[in-house]
Amino acid sequence: MDASWDHLLLDCTLATLDGETGYGFIENGAVGWRNGVIAYAGPADALPANPKVLAERIESVDGALVTPGLVDCHTHLVFGGDRAGEFEMRLHGESYEAIARAGGGILSTVRTTRAATEDDLFAQSLPRAQALVRDGVTTIEIKSGYGLDLETEMKMLRVAHRIGARLGVTVRTTFLGLHALPPEFAEHRDDYIAMVCEEWLPAVAEEKLADAVDAFCEGIAFAPDEVRHYFEAARKLGLRVKLHADQLSDLGGAALAAGFEGLSADHLECADESGVEAMARAGTVAVLLPGSFYALRETRMPPIMALRQRGVPMAVATDLNPGTSPLRSLRLAINMACTLFRLTPEEAVRGATVNAARALGLHDRGKLSVGQRADVVVWKTRKPAELAYWIGDALASRIFAGGAEMQLRT
Ligand code: DI6
Ligand code: FE
C-alpha cells in the first residue's frame, strides 16, 4: 500500500466531538489527513494498515489532547480605535445604554472606523484575529456594522477577507447593516432602512462580500418590524440571517430569527420560552456570548435550562467587539460559559466547535471525522475539560488549518 495520506498523528488523546453528545473521547487515537481533508480519526489499533505505510509524515504527539479547530462564530473584530474610556465611564456609574444614547457606544467606533484607511484598519484588526488563532481558532466569523455607510461597510468586509487570507484560516463574513442608526440619518430612520434593504444589501450580495446578514434588535438599535423588513430583503437575495436577539430586553428576537430560518439567535439573556420553542422548531442555534454578559456585569442569564430541554444546539463565541466584549480568547469564553452560565465543559467545548460550525451553516468542520476539513489542534493538555478549566495563557501547541501547519509566532 502506498503512503497515501499526507500526515498522520499518533498517540493522540482524541476529543473528536463526533456524535450527538459528549466529547467523542478516544484514548490512544490517531488522526490522518490527505489534501486538507481528514482520512481517519479513531483508535490507533483500528488503522487500516501499519501506520508506517499510511502517510508521508508520521508523528507521535505523546498523549496530547487533539481536537478539531475551534470556531468563533460571532465577532466584530474589525474596527478602528478602542473604547477603554467608556469602560472607565461605566465603572463610574454610566450605563451602556446612556452612553449609546449620548452619541458614544457603537457610533464612537463608527467614527474611528470611517476615519481609518483600509490598510490601517487591517493593521489594527489583524492582531485581534491572531490572538484568537494562537489559542486554537481556525474559523472566525467577522461582522461589518461599524461603517454604516456603504463604502466603510465594504471596507470592513474586505479587511475581514484579507485577515483570513493572511492567516490561512477561514473567515466567514456577515453584513451587519442594522447595527445603529448613523447620525446623518437621525431624522430619517425609514430612509436609512429602505436604503440598506434596497441598495446596500444587493450591492453586498453582488460583490459576494458577505456570507450572511445580521441586525441588532434592541431598544437602542432596531425594532422587530424594521428587522423583519431587512430580513425579507436578505432572504430574497438568498442570504441567510442571524440576529443579536433579546440581549438587554425581550423584543421577541429569538422567534423573529427563527421565523426566517435563522442560522442563529445570539445573546438571548432576555429570551422567553416561546422564543426558545420557535428556535427548536426552526433548528436555529443559540449563540451564547458570556464575554458581553461579563463586561456589562449583566445578571440575567440566558434560558439555558429551556434551551437544553428543547434540544436547541448551544454555541459559545467571543463577541469580540470594542464596546461590550473586548475578549480576545475563545477559550476564555468557553470558561465563562461554564462559570457564568453553568454550561458543562462538554457543552461549552461542543459550543465552540461542532455547534459553532452549525451556527455558520458549515457542515465540513467542527468535529474530527472522515471527510471533514483537516482543522486540527494539538493542545498542551490531556483532558478535554482542561480547555474550559485553565484561565489565561494559550494552550494550543500545534494548529493545522486545512491540513497546513500554522506558524504560531506570526
Ligand atoms: N454586539 C453588538 O453588536 C452590540 N452588542 C453586542 O454584543 C454592540 C457592540 C458595541 O457596543 O460596539
Ligand atoms: Fe455582537
Tab-separated table of N, CA, C and O in Angstrom, residues 3 26 73 87 100 153 162 174 179 206 217 219 238 249 258-259 268 300 304 334 346 351 356 365 371:
chain	number	residue	atom	x	y	z
A	3	ALA	N	2.009	5.135	0.658
A	3	ALA	CA	1.697	6.114	1.708
A	3	ALA	C	0.793	7.162	1.074
A	3	ALA	O	1.239	8.051	0.373
A	26	ILE	N	-11.434	9.414	22.732
A	26	ILE	CA	-10.740	8.181	22.329
A	26	ILE	C	-9.297	8.241	22.823
A	26	ILE	O	-8.546	9.141	22.444
A	73	CYS	N	-17.877	31.899	16.224
A	73	CYS	CA	-18.975	32.155	15.287
A	73	CYS	C	-19.637	33.515	15.467
A	73	CYS	O	-20.668	33.783	14.836
A	87	PHE	N	-15.316	52.166	29.083
A	87	PHE	CA	-15.185	51.167	30.163
A	87	PHE	C	-15.025	51.910	31.495
A	87	PHE	O	-15.691	51.602	32.494
A	100	ALA	N	-24.610	55.148	24.825
A	100	ALA	CA	-25.024	54.994	23.419
A	100	ALA	C	-25.966	56.129	23.022
A	100	ALA	O	-25.799	56.743	21.961
A	153	GLU	N	-18.667	49.992	5.187
A	153	GLU	CA	-19.109	48.610	5.423
A	153	GLU	C	-18.324	47.662	4.511
A	153	GLU	O	-17.848	46.608	4.940
A	162	ARG	N	-9.197	39.830	3.958
A	162	ARG	CA	-7.726	39.898	3.935
A	162	ARG	C	-7.127	39.211	5.154
A	162	ARG	O	-6.063	38.588	5.069
A	174	THR	N	-20.124	38.587	7.763
A	174	THR	CA	-21.542	38.889	7.970
A	174	THR	C	-21.768	40.393	7.823
A	174	THR	O	-21.057	41.189	8.456
A	179	HIS	N	-27.015	48.004	12.648
A	179	HIS	CA	-26.294	47.902	13.925
A	179	HIS	C	-26.665	49.101	14.797
A	179	HIS	O	-26.989	48.969	15.960
A	206	GLU	N	-24.040	41.256	-4.525
A	206	GLU	CA	-23.446	41.282	-5.860
A	206	GLU	C	-21.920	41.091	-5.809
A	206	GLU	O	-21.342	40.343	-6.574
A	217	CYS	N	-31.231	43.897	17.230
A	217	CYS	CA	-32.641	44.137	17.540
A	217	CYS	C	-32.713	44.484	19.021
A	217	CYS	O	-32.577	43.611	19.875
A	219	GLY	N	-33.844	47.982	21.991
A	219	GLY	CA	-34.415	49.306	22.216
A	219	GLY	C	-33.517	50.424	21.708
A	219	GLY	O	-33.983	51.389	21.106
A	238	GLY	N	-31.121	35.534	-1.231
A	238	GLY	CA	-30.522	34.225	-0.938
A	238	GLY	C	-29.547	34.245	0.224
A	238	GLY	O	-28.776	33.305	0.409
A	249	SER	N	-33.253	43.421	26.411
A	249	SER	CA	-34.711	43.427	26.633
A	249	SER	C	-35.331	42.349	25.746
A	249	SER	O	-34.715	41.928	24.766
A	258	ALA	N	-35.896	32.889	14.233
A	258	ALA	CA	-36.352	31.539	13.880
A	258	ALA	C	-37.344	31.586	12.722
A	258	ALA	O	-37.334	30.714	11.849
A	259	GLY	N	-38.181	32.613	12.701
A	259	GLY	CA	-39.191	32.753	11.652
A	259	GLY	C	-38.592	32.902	10.262
A	259	GLY	O	-39.263	32.662	9.260
A	268	LEU	N	-29.537	36.326	23.852
A	268	LEU	CA	-30.710	35.622	24.396
A	268	LEU	C	-30.921	35.737	25.904
A	268	LEU	O	-31.752	35.006	26.458
A	300	ARG	N	-28.974	38.839	34.320
A	300	ARG	CA	-29.992	37.916	33.832
A	300	ARG	C	-29.367	36.924	32.844
A	300	ARG	O	-28.817	37.312	31.819
A	304	ILE	N	-30.830	28.806	29.787
A	304	ILE	CA	-30.042	27.594	29.479
A	304	ILE	C	-30.881	26.318	29.664
A	304	ILE	O	-30.848	25.414	28.817
A	334	ILE	N	-15.224	30.059	26.583
A	334	ILE	CA	-15.632	28.702	26.975
A	334	ILE	C	-15.652	28.601	28.505
A	334	ILE	O	-16.607	28.091	29.106
A	346	GLU	N	-18.232	20.037	28.645
A	346	GLU	CA	-18.567	19.304	27.422
A	346	GLU	C	-19.475	20.154	26.513
A	346	GLU	O	-19.237	20.270	25.317
A	351	GLY	N	-19.872	23.777	22.050
A	351	GLY	CA	-20.352	25.088	21.643
A	351	GLY	C	-19.342	25.882	20.834
A	351	GLY	O	-19.723	26.776	20.080
A	356	ALA	N	-20.803	25.633	16.880
A	356	ALA	CA	-20.426	26.930	16.297
A	356	ALA	C	-20.360	26.814	14.771
A	356	ALA	O	-20.763	27.731	14.046
A	365	ARG	N	-16.835	20.987	9.142
A	365	ARG	CA	-15.839	21.213	10.203
A	365	ARG	C	-16.519	21.176	11.574
A	365	ARG	O	-17.730	21.103	11.668
A	371	GLY	N	-13.727	12.947	6.066
A	371	GLY	CA	-14.394	13.847	5.130
A	371	GLY	C	-14.449	15.292	5.605
A	371	GLY	O	-14.724	16.198	4.825
